Amino acid sequence: MAMHAAGAAGVICALLFGAAAAPAPETRAPGDLPVARDVRLAGDEAKTRLVVDLDRKIEVRAFALANPYRVIIDMPQVSFAFPDSAGEKGRGLVKAFRYGLVMQGGSRIVIDLGKPAKIERTQVLDPANGQPARLVLDLAATDRDTFMRALALNNRAPDRPRVRDPEPKEETTDARPLVVLDPGHGGPDHGTRLAPTDSPEKAIVLEFCLLLRDKLEKTGKYRVAMTRTDDTFVALADRVGFARERKAALFISVHADALERGDGDAQGATIYTLSETASDPAAASLAEAENRADVIAGLDIAAEATDVADILIDLAKRETKTFSLQFARTLVGELRNATRMHKEPMRSASFVVLKAPDIPSVLVELGYVTNRQDLKSMTSEAWRTKATDAVVQAVGTFFNARGVGAIRPAARK
Ligand SMILES: [Zn+2]
C-alpha cells in the first residue's frame, strides 16, 4: 500500500513521555519526497548486504536491537516504491524486512535478523556511473556476546518515533462525549502476516475506521478522534495515551484476525475486553500477537514504559470494566445483525491498548483474513457499510444508557 505523506494522524503523548521537544520535522509537499525505488539483498550467512536505490541522497542512521535481533534504519520521510513482495523473503543474515512511515517526517526499514549480526557499514552513496544514489548496509555475522556488548557500548537509545500533533489541542467547550477509534498497526507494521499483500490488516482496519468516524460524526452526538488517519505507525502506549490525554469516553480498537493453516478455519467477528487472564488459549495468543506491534515496527520494548495502568486506583478500573463489558455486549448484539460472528464472540485477554484504567475500551477483530468469506466481506463496501452502521447503533445505545454527554464530561472536567 502506498505511503501517504499528508494527513493529520498526529499523536504526541506528553502524558507518558514528557514534552521533550525534538525539532519539528521538516514538512515537504508529498510530491517532493525522496523516492526509494528498489531494494536488493546480496551475500550469505557470513556477510549480507542490503542496497536501496534512491532518487537522491538522504541522511540515514542504523542501529541494532535485541530480543529479537533486529537492525533498524531510520531516515527522513521517503516514498517507498518497492515491489509488493519486497522484504518477504530474506537472504543470508536477513530473515525478512518491513518498511513504512513511523511518524510525520520519518520513515524506517526494520530488518529481522536470523542471528546476531554487526553493522559494518551504513552509507548513502552519490549517484555515479549511471547508478542512482544508493543506501548500502553491510552486516557481518557475530555471536550473541559481541552483539550484546556492542549494544551496551553503543547505548545511545534510538530516537523513539514521536509523532507530533499538527494541531495543538485546545481546551474544548464541546460537551459531547469523545469516541476514539484506533485502527491497529500502520507503517512498517502491516498487521497479521497471513493477510494478502494487497489487503494488509493495517489497510482493512483503517478503511473501516475512516468510514465509522464519518458516520459517528454525522449523528452529531459525539466528537470523534482517530489514533491514526493514514499509514503511519503508532506505538501501543501512544494509542492509550492519545485517548487518555483527550479524556475519551469510549475507545474502540479495530483489528482483523488470522489463523495459521492447520489450526482449523475460524470465522466471524469477536469483541475483546481487557482481562489479566485470557478467556481461552486462542485469545491469549492473539493478545500476544497484537501486543508485538511495537517490536514489529522496530521499538525497543525493553526501554518502553508498557504499563500505563499502575498509577490509577482500582475503583476507576472496576467501573471502567463494567462499562467496557456493557459496550462489548451491546456491540455483539448489533454486529450479529450485520455480519458473521465468531462462535464465542465475547472474549477477553491482556491487550496493551485496552489498558486505560478510566476509559471503557474494547478491541474488535472484524473477522479472519484467513477465511475466504470473511476476507471477501472485510474488503467489500457493502459489508463495511452494514458493519459500521451496527457499531454506530451500539455506540448510540451505550451512551443513551448513560445519558449522552451528561456523565463523562461533567464528571471528568
Ligand atoms: Zn491486529
JSON list of C-alpha atoms in Angstrom, two decimals, residues 128-299:
[
{"chain": "A", "resi": 128, "resn": "ALA", "atom": "CA", "xyz": [27.72, 7.66, -10.08]},
{"chain": "A", "resi": 129, "resn": "ASN", "atom": "CA", "xyz": [28.41, 5.85, -13.34]},
{"chain": "A", "resi": 130, "resn": "GLY", "atom": "CA", "xyz": [24.76, 5.69, -14.29]},
{"chain": "A", "resi": 131, "resn": "GLN", "atom": "CA", "xyz": [23.88, 4.26, -10.86]},
{"chain": "A", "resi": 132, "resn": "PRO", "atom": "CA", "xyz": [21.31, 6.08, -8.73]},
{"chain": "A", "resi": 133, "resn": "ALA", "atom": "CA", "xyz": [22.02, 7.23, -5.19]},
{"chain": "A", "resi": 134, "resn": "ARG", "atom": "CA", "xyz": [22.22, 4.09, -3.08]},
{"chain": "A", "resi": 135, "resn": "LEU", "atom": "CA", "xyz": [21.86, 3.23, 0.58]},
{"chain": "A", "resi": 136, "resn": "VAL", "atom": "CA", "xyz": [24.24, 0.41, 1.45]},
{"chain": "A", "resi": 137, "resn": "LEU", "atom": "CA", "xyz": [24.05, -1.53, 4.68]},
{"chain": "A", "resi": 138, "resn": "ASP", "atom": "CA", "xyz": [26.65, -4.23, 5.35]},
{"chain": "A", "resi": 139, "resn": "LEU", "atom": "CA", "xyz": [26.06, -6.83, 8.01]},
{"chain": "A", "resi": 140, "resn": "ALA", "atom": "CA", "xyz": [28.52, -9.42, 9.30]},
{"chain": "A", "resi": 141, "resn": "ALA", "atom": "CA", "xyz": [27.75, -12.44, 11.46]},
{"chain": "A", "resi": 142, "resn": "THR", "atom": "CA", "xyz": [28.78, -12.22, 15.08]},
{"chain": "A", "resi": 143, "resn": "ASP", "atom": "CA", "xyz": [27.99, -14.05, 18.32]},
{"chain": "A", "resi": 144, "resn": "ARG", "atom": "CA", "xyz": [25.43, -13.05, 20.93]},
{"chain": "A", "resi": 145, "resn": "ASP", "atom": "CA", "xyz": [28.03, -11.83, 23.44]},
{"chain": "A", "resi": 146, "resn": "THR", "atom": "CA", "xyz": [29.67, -9.50, 20.96]},
{"chain": "A", "resi": 147, "resn": "PHE", "atom": "CA", "xyz": [26.26, -8.32, 19.75]},
{"chain": "A", "resi": 148, "resn": "MET", "atom": "CA", "xyz": [25.08, -7.54, 23.27]},
{"chain": "A", "resi": 149, "resn": "ARG", "atom": "CA", "xyz": [28.37, -5.84, 24.15]},
{"chain": "A", "resi": 150, "resn": "ALA", "atom": "CA", "xyz": [28.13, -3.64, 21.07]},
{"chain": "A", "resi": 151, "resn": "LEU", "atom": "CA", "xyz": [24.58, -2.69, 22.03]},
{"chain": "A", "resi": 152, "resn": "ALA", "atom": "CA", "xyz": [25.67, -1.78, 25.55]},
{"chain": "A", "resi": 153, "resn": "LEU", "atom": "CA", "xyz": [28.60, 0.30, 24.30]},
{"chain": "A", "resi": 154, "resn": "ASN", "atom": "CA", "xyz": [26.57, 1.98, 21.64]},
{"chain": "A", "resi": 155, "resn": "ASN", "atom": "CA", "xyz": [23.87, 2.65, 24.12]},
{"chain": "A", "resi": 156, "resn": "ARG", "atom": "CA", "xyz": [22.54, 5.85, 22.70]},
{"chain": "A", "resi": 157, "resn": "ALA", "atom": "CA", "xyz": [18.90, 4.93, 22.87]},
{"chain": "A", "resi": 158, "resn": "PRO", "atom": "CA", "xyz": [17.39, 5.11, 19.44]},
{"chain": "A", "resi": 159, "resn": "ASP", "atom": "CA", "xyz": [15.04, 8.02, 18.96]},
{"chain": "A", "resi": 160, "resn": "ARG", "atom": "CA", "xyz": [11.59, 6.89, 19.70]},
{"chain": "A", "resi": 161, "resn": "PRO", "atom": "CA", "xyz": [9.25, 7.66, 16.86]},
{"chain": "A", "resi": 162, "resn": "ARG", "atom": "CA", "xyz": [7.38, 10.56, 18.28]},
{"chain": "A", "resi": 163, "resn": "VAL", "atom": "CA", "xyz": [4.57, 11.74, 16.16]},
{"chain": "A", "resi": 164, "resn": "ARG", "atom": "CA", "xyz": [3.84, 15.38, 16.51]},
{"chain": "A", "resi": 165, "resn": "ASP", "atom": "CA", "xyz": [0.37, 16.73, 16.78]},
{"chain": "A", "resi": 166, "resn": "PRO", "atom": "CA", "xyz": [-0.07, 19.12, 13.87]},
{"chain": "A", "resi": 167, "resn": "GLU", "atom": "CA", "xyz": [-2.84, 20.99, 15.63]},
{"chain": "A", "resi": 168, "resn": "PRO", "atom": "CA", "xyz": [-2.21, 21.77, 19.26]},
{"chain": "A", "resi": 169, "resn": "LYS", "atom": "CA", "xyz": [-5.20, 20.72, 21.29]},
{"chain": "A", "resi": 170, "resn": "GLU", "atom": "CA", "xyz": [-7.38, 23.49, 22.55]},
{"chain": "A", "resi": 171, "resn": "GLU", "atom": "CA", "xyz": [-9.47, 23.07, 25.63]},
{"chain": "A", "resi": 172, "resn": "THR", "atom": "CA", "xyz": [-12.80, 22.20, 24.12]},
{"chain": "A", "resi": 173, "resn": "THR", "atom": "CA", "xyz": [-16.08, 23.55, 25.37]},
{"chain": "A", "resi": 174, "resn": "ASP", "atom": "CA", "xyz": [-17.83, 20.85, 23.38]},
{"chain": "A", "resi": 175, "resn": "ALA", "atom": "CA", "xyz": [-19.57, 18.67, 25.97]},
{"chain": "A", "resi": 176, "resn": "ARG", "atom": "CA", "xyz": [-20.32, 15.84, 23.58]},
{"chain": "A", "resi": 177, "resn": "PRO", "atom": "CA", "xyz": [-18.53, 12.60, 24.52]},
{"chain": "A", "resi": 178, "resn": "LEU", "atom": "CA", "xyz": [-15.36, 11.80, 22.62]},
{"chain": "A", "resi": 179, "resn": "VAL", "atom": "CA", "xyz": [-15.09, 8.44, 20.86]},
{"chain": "A", "resi": 180, "resn": "VAL", "atom": "CA", "xyz": [-11.53, 7.43, 19.97]},
{"chain": "A", "resi": 181, "resn": "LEU", "atom": "CA", "xyz": [-11.16, 4.99, 17.08]},
{"chain": "A", "resi": 182, "resn": "ASP", "atom": "CA", "xyz": [-7.93, 3.06, 16.95]},
{"chain": "A", "resi": 183, "resn": "PRO", "atom": "CA", "xyz": [-7.12, 1.36, 13.65]},
{"chain": "A", "resi": 184, "resn": "GLY", "atom": "CA", "xyz": [-4.45, -1.23, 14.51]},
{"chain": "A", "resi": 185, "resn": "HIS", "atom": "CA", "xyz": [-0.91, -1.35, 13.13]},
{"chain": "A", "resi": 186, "resn": "GLY", "atom": "CA", "xyz": [0.38, 1.01, 10.38]},
{"chain": "A", "resi": 187, "resn": "GLY", "atom": "CA", "xyz": [3.64, 1.96, 8.70]},
{"chain": "A", "resi": 188, "resn": "PRO", "atom": "CA", "xyz": [6.17, -0.89, 8.78]},
{"chain": "A", "resi": 189, "resn": "ASP", "atom": "CA", "xyz": [3.75, -2.96, 10.87]},
{"chain": "A", "resi": 190, "resn": "HIS", "atom": "CA", "xyz": [1.27, -4.41, 8.38]},
{"chain": "A", "resi": 191, "resn": "GLY", "atom": "CA", "xyz": [-0.62, -6.46, 10.96]},
{"chain": "A", "resi": 192, "resn": "THR", "atom": "CA", "xyz": [-1.07, -10.17, 10.61]},
{"chain": "A", "resi": 193, "resn": "ARG", "atom": "CA", "xyz": [1.38, -11.56, 8.06]},
{"chain": "A", "resi": 194, "resn": "LEU", "atom": "CA", "xyz": [-1.24, -14.07, 6.93]},
{"chain": "A", "resi": 195, "resn": "ALA", "atom": "CA", "xyz": [-3.24, -11.35, 5.16]},
{"chain": "A", "resi": 196, "resn": "PRO", "atom": "CA", "xyz": [-2.83, -10.95, 1.39]},
{"chain": "A", "resi": 197, "resn": "THR", "atom": "CA", "xyz": [-0.23, -8.33, 0.41]},
{"chain": "A", "resi": 198, "resn": "ASP", "atom": "CA", "xyz": [-2.81, -6.24, -1.41]},
{"chain": "A", "resi": 199, "resn": "SER", "atom": "CA", "xyz": [-5.17, -6.20, 1.59]},
{"chain": "A", "resi": 200, "resn": "PRO", "atom": "CA", "xyz": [-2.99, -5.93, 4.68]},
{"chain": "A", "resi": 201, "resn": "GLU", "atom": "CA", "xyz": [-4.71, -5.78, 8.05]},
{"chain": "A", "resi": 202, "resn": "LYS", "atom": "CA", "xyz": [-3.48, -2.19, 8.54]},
{"chain": "A", "resi": 203, "resn": "ALA", "atom": "CA", "xyz": [-5.40, -1.08, 5.42]},
{"chain": "A", "resi": 204, "resn": "ILE", "atom": "CA", "xyz": [-8.59, -3.06, 6.14]},
{"chain": "A", "resi": 205, "resn": "VAL", "atom": "CA", "xyz": [-8.91, -1.59, 9.62]},
{"chain": "A", "resi": 206, "resn": "LEU", "atom": "CA", "xyz": [-8.02, 1.96, 8.55]},
{"chain": "A", "resi": 207, "resn": "GLU", "atom": "CA", "xyz": [-10.75, 1.99, 5.90]},
{"chain": "A", "resi": 208, "resn": "PHE", "atom": "CA", "xyz": [-13.23, 0.65, 8.40]},
{"chain": "A", "resi": 209, "resn": "CYS", "atom": "CA", "xyz": [-12.38, 3.31, 10.97]},
{"chain": "A", "resi": 210, "resn": "LEU", "atom": "CA", "xyz": [-12.45, 6.18, 8.47]},
{"chain": "A", "resi": 211, "resn": "LEU", "atom": "CA", "xyz": [-15.99, 5.24, 7.43]},
{"chain": "A", "resi": 212, "resn": "LEU", "atom": "CA", "xyz": [-17.02, 4.68, 11.04]},
{"chain": "A", "resi": 213, "resn": "ARG", "atom": "CA", "xyz": [-15.66, 8.09, 12.00]},
{"chain": "A", "resi": 214, "resn": "ASP", "atom": "CA", "xyz": [-17.70, 9.81, 9.29]},
{"chain": "A", "resi": 215, "resn": "LYS", "atom": "CA", "xyz": [-20.87, 8.04, 10.37]},
{"chain": "A", "resi": 216, "resn": "LEU", "atom": "CA", "xyz": [-20.40, 8.76, 14.05]},
{"chain": "A", "resi": 217, "resn": "GLU", "atom": "CA", "xyz": [-19.69, 12.42, 13.30]},
{"chain": "A", "resi": 218, "resn": "LYS", "atom": "CA", "xyz": [-22.80, 12.59, 11.15]},
{"chain": "A", "resi": 219, "resn": "THR", "atom": "CA", "xyz": [-25.01, 11.71, 14.12]},
{"chain": "A", "resi": 220, "resn": "GLY", "atom": "CA", "xyz": [-23.91, 14.99, 15.67]},
{"chain": "A", "resi": 221, "resn": "LYS", "atom": "CA", "xyz": [-23.88, 13.32, 19.07]},
{"chain": "A", "resi": 222, "resn": "TYR", "atom": "CA", "xyz": [-20.18, 12.69, 19.53]},
{"chain": "A", "resi": 223, "resn": "ARG", "atom": "CA", "xyz": [-16.77, 14.06, 18.88]},
{"chain": "A", "resi": 224, "resn": "VAL", "atom": "CA", "xyz": [-14.55, 11.52, 17.16]},
{"chain": "A", "resi": 225, "resn": "ALA", "atom": "CA", "xyz": [-10.76, 11.25, 17.03]},
{"chain": "A", "resi": 226, "resn": "MET", "atom": "CA", "xyz": [-8.53, 8.61, 15.48]},
{"chain": "A", "resi": 227, "resn": "THR", "atom": "CA", "xyz": [-5.12, 7.44, 16.69]},
{"chain": "A", "resi": 228, "resn": "ARG", "atom": "CA", "xyz": [-4.05, 7.39, 13.03]},
{"chain": "A", "resi": 229, "resn": "THR", "atom": "CA", "xyz": [-5.75, 8.52, 9.83]},
{"chain": "A", "resi": 230, "resn": "ASP", "atom": "CA", "xyz": [-3.08, 7.36, 7.41]},
{"chain": "A", "resi": 231, "resn": "ASP", "atom": "CA", "xyz": [-0.49, 4.62, 7.03]},
{"chain": "A", "resi": 232, "resn": "THR", "atom": "CA", "xyz": [1.68, 5.66, 9.97]},
{"chain": "A", "resi": 233, "resn": "PHE", "atom": "CA", "xyz": [2.95, 3.54, 12.81]},
{"chain": "A", "resi": 234, "resn": "VAL", "atom": "CA", "xyz": [1.70, 4.49, 16.29]},
{"chain": "A", "resi": 235, "resn": "ALA", "atom": "CA", "xyz": [3.20, 2.83, 19.37]},
{"chain": "A", "resi": 236, "resn": "LEU", "atom": "CA", "xyz": [0.75, 0.92, 21.59]},
{"chain": "A", "resi": 237, "resn": "ALA", "atom": "CA", "xyz": [1.30, 3.13, 24.62]},
{"chain": "A", "resi": 238, "resn": "ASP", "atom": "CA", "xyz": [0.74, 6.23, 22.46]},
{"chain": "A", "resi": 239, "resn": "ARG", "atom": "CA", "xyz": [-2.64, 4.90, 21.39]},
{"chain": "A", "resi": 240, "resn": "VAL", "atom": "CA", "xyz": [-3.73, 4.63, 25.01]},
{"chain": "A", "resi": 241, "resn": "GLY", "atom": "CA", "xyz": [-2.08, 7.96, 25.82]},
{"chain": "A", "resi": 242, "resn": "PHE", "atom": "CA", "xyz": [-3.86, 9.65, 22.92]},
{"chain": "A", "resi": 243, "resn": "ALA", "atom": "CA", "xyz": [-7.25, 8.61, 24.31]},
{"chain": "A", "resi": 244, "resn": "ARG", "atom": "CA", "xyz": [-6.39, 9.49, 27.91]},
{"chain": "A", "resi": 245, "resn": "GLU", "atom": "CA", "xyz": [-4.94, 12.86, 27.07]},
{"chain": "A", "resi": 246, "resn": "ARG", "atom": "CA", "xyz": [-8.15, 13.78, 25.28]},
{"chain": "A", "resi": 247, "resn": "LYS", "atom": "CA", "xyz": [-10.35, 12.32, 28.01]},
{"chain": "A", "resi": 248, "resn": "ALA", "atom": "CA", "xyz": [-12.11, 9.93, 25.68]},
{"chain": "A", "resi": 249, "resn": "ALA", "atom": "CA", "xyz": [-15.43, 8.47, 26.80]},
{"chain": "A", "resi": 250, "resn": "LEU", "atom": "CA", "xyz": [-15.06, 5.33, 24.67]},
{"chain": "A", "resi": 251, "resn": "PHE", "atom": "CA", "xyz": [-12.10, 3.64, 22.96]},
{"chain": "A", "resi": 252, "resn": "ILE", "atom": "CA", "xyz": [-12.61, 1.23, 20.08]},
{"chain": "A", "resi": 253, "resn": "SER", "atom": "CA", "xyz": [-9.57, -0.56, 18.68]},
{"chain": "A", "resi": 254, "resn": "VAL", "atom": "CA", "xyz": [-10.13, -2.28, 15.34]},
{"chain": "A", "resi": 255, "resn": "HIS", "atom": "CA", "xyz": [-8.19, -5.29, 14.02]},
{"chain": "A", "resi": 256, "resn": "ALA", "atom": "CA", "xyz": [-8.53, -8.34, 11.81]},
{"chain": "A", "resi": 257, "resn": "ASP", "atom": "CA", "xyz": [-7.59, -11.81, 12.97]},
{"chain": "A", "resi": 258, "resn": "ALA", "atom": "CA", "xyz": [-5.90, -14.73, 11.24]},
{"chain": "A", "resi": 259, "resn": "LEU", "atom": "CA", "xyz": [-5.48, -18.41, 11.83]},
{"chain": "A", "resi": 260, "resn": "GLU", "atom": "CA", "xyz": [-2.45, -20.48, 10.85]},
{"chain": "A", "resi": 261, "resn": "ARG", "atom": "CA", "xyz": [-3.08, -23.16, 8.30]},
{"chain": "A", "resi": 262, "resn": "GLY", "atom": "CA", "xyz": [-3.71, -26.38, 10.16]},
{"chain": "A", "resi": 263, "resn": "ASP", "atom": "CA", "xyz": [-5.35, -24.62, 13.10]},
{"chain": "A", "resi": 264, "resn": "GLY", "atom": "CA", "xyz": [-8.82, -25.06, 11.63]},
{"chain": "A", "resi": 265, "resn": "ASP", "atom": "CA", "xyz": [-10.90, -22.41, 9.94]},
{"chain": "A", "resi": 266, "resn": "ALA", "atom": "CA", "xyz": [-12.23, -19.92, 12.46]},
{"chain": "A", "resi": 267, "resn": "GLN", "atom": "CA", "xyz": [-14.53, -17.20, 11.19]},
{"chain": "A", "resi": 268, "resn": "GLY", "atom": "CA", "xyz": [-16.52, -14.20, 12.24]},
{"chain": "A", "resi": 269, "resn": "ALA", "atom": "CA", "xyz": [-16.14, -11.13, 14.39]},
{"chain": "A", "resi": 270, "resn": "THR", "atom": "CA", "xyz": [-15.05, -11.14, 18.03]},
{"chain": "A", "resi": 271, "resn": "ILE", "atom": "CA", "xyz": [-15.18, -8.39, 20.66]},
{"chain": "A", "resi": 272, "resn": "TYR", "atom": "CA", "xyz": [-12.43, -8.40, 23.25]},
{"chain": "A", "resi": 273, "resn": "THR", "atom": "CA", "xyz": [-12.26, -6.68, 26.60]},
{"chain": "A", "resi": 274, "resn": "LEU", "atom": "CA", "xyz": [-9.30, -6.49, 28.94]},
{"chain": "A", "resi": 275, "resn": "SER", "atom": "CA", "xyz": [-8.52, -9.15, 31.49]},
{"chain": "A", "resi": 276, "resn": "GLU", "atom": "CA", "xyz": [-5.34, -10.24, 33.20]},
{"chain": "A", "resi": 277, "resn": "THR", "atom": "CA", "xyz": [-6.09, -13.86, 32.42]},
{"chain": "A", "resi": 278, "resn": "ALA", "atom": "CA", "xyz": [-7.28, -14.65, 28.94]},
{"chain": "A", "resi": 279, "resn": "SER", "atom": "CA", "xyz": [-10.68, -16.28, 28.42]},
{"chain": "A", "resi": 280, "resn": "ASP", "atom": "CA", "xyz": [-9.05, -19.05, 26.38]},
{"chain": "A", "resi": 281, "resn": "PRO", "atom": "CA", "xyz": [-5.65, -20.00, 24.92]},
{"chain": "A", "resi": 282, "resn": "ALA", "atom": "CA", "xyz": [-6.51, -18.61, 21.47]},
{"chain": "A", "resi": 283, "resn": "ALA", "atom": "CA", "xyz": [-7.38, -15.22, 23.00]},
{"chain": "A", "resi": 284, "resn": "ALA", "atom": "CA", "xyz": [-4.09, -15.26, 24.91]},
{"chain": "A", "resi": 285, "resn": "SER", "atom": "CA", "xyz": [-2.01, -15.91, 21.82]},
{"chain": "A", "resi": 286, "resn": "LEU", "atom": "CA", "xyz": [-3.96, -13.30, 19.85]},
{"chain": "A", "resi": 287, "resn": "ALA", "atom": "CA", "xyz": [-3.23, -10.67, 22.51]},
{"chain": "A", "resi": 288, "resn": "GLU", "atom": "CA", "xyz": [0.41, -11.71, 22.43]},
{"chain": "A", "resi": 289, "resn": "ALA", "atom": "CA", "xyz": [0.49, -11.28, 18.65]},
{"chain": "A", "resi": 290, "resn": "GLU", "atom": "CA", "xyz": [-1.25, -7.88, 18.74]},
{"chain": "A", "resi": 291, "resn": "ASN", "atom": "CA", "xyz": [0.98, -6.71, 21.59]},
{"chain": "A", "resi": 292, "resn": "ARG", "atom": "CA", "xyz": [4.03, -7.37, 19.41]},
{"chain": "A", "resi": 293, "resn": "ALA", "atom": "CA", "xyz": [3.23, -4.40, 17.17]},
{"chain": "A", "resi": 294, "resn": "ASP", "atom": "CA", "xyz": [5.96, -2.26, 18.75]},
{"chain": "A", "resi": 295, "resn": "VAL", "atom": "CA", "xyz": [8.58, -4.96, 18.19]},
{"chain": "A", "resi": 296, "resn": "ILE", "atom": "CA", "xyz": [7.50, -5.38, 14.58]},
{"chain": "A", "resi": 297, "resn": "ALA", "atom": "CA", "xyz": [7.86, -1.66, 13.95]},
{"chain": "A", "resi": 298, "resn": "GLY", "atom": "CA", "xyz": [11.31, -1.57, 15.50]},
{"chain": "A", "resi": 299, "resn": "LEU", "atom": "CA", "xyz": [10.83, -0.25, 19.02]}
]
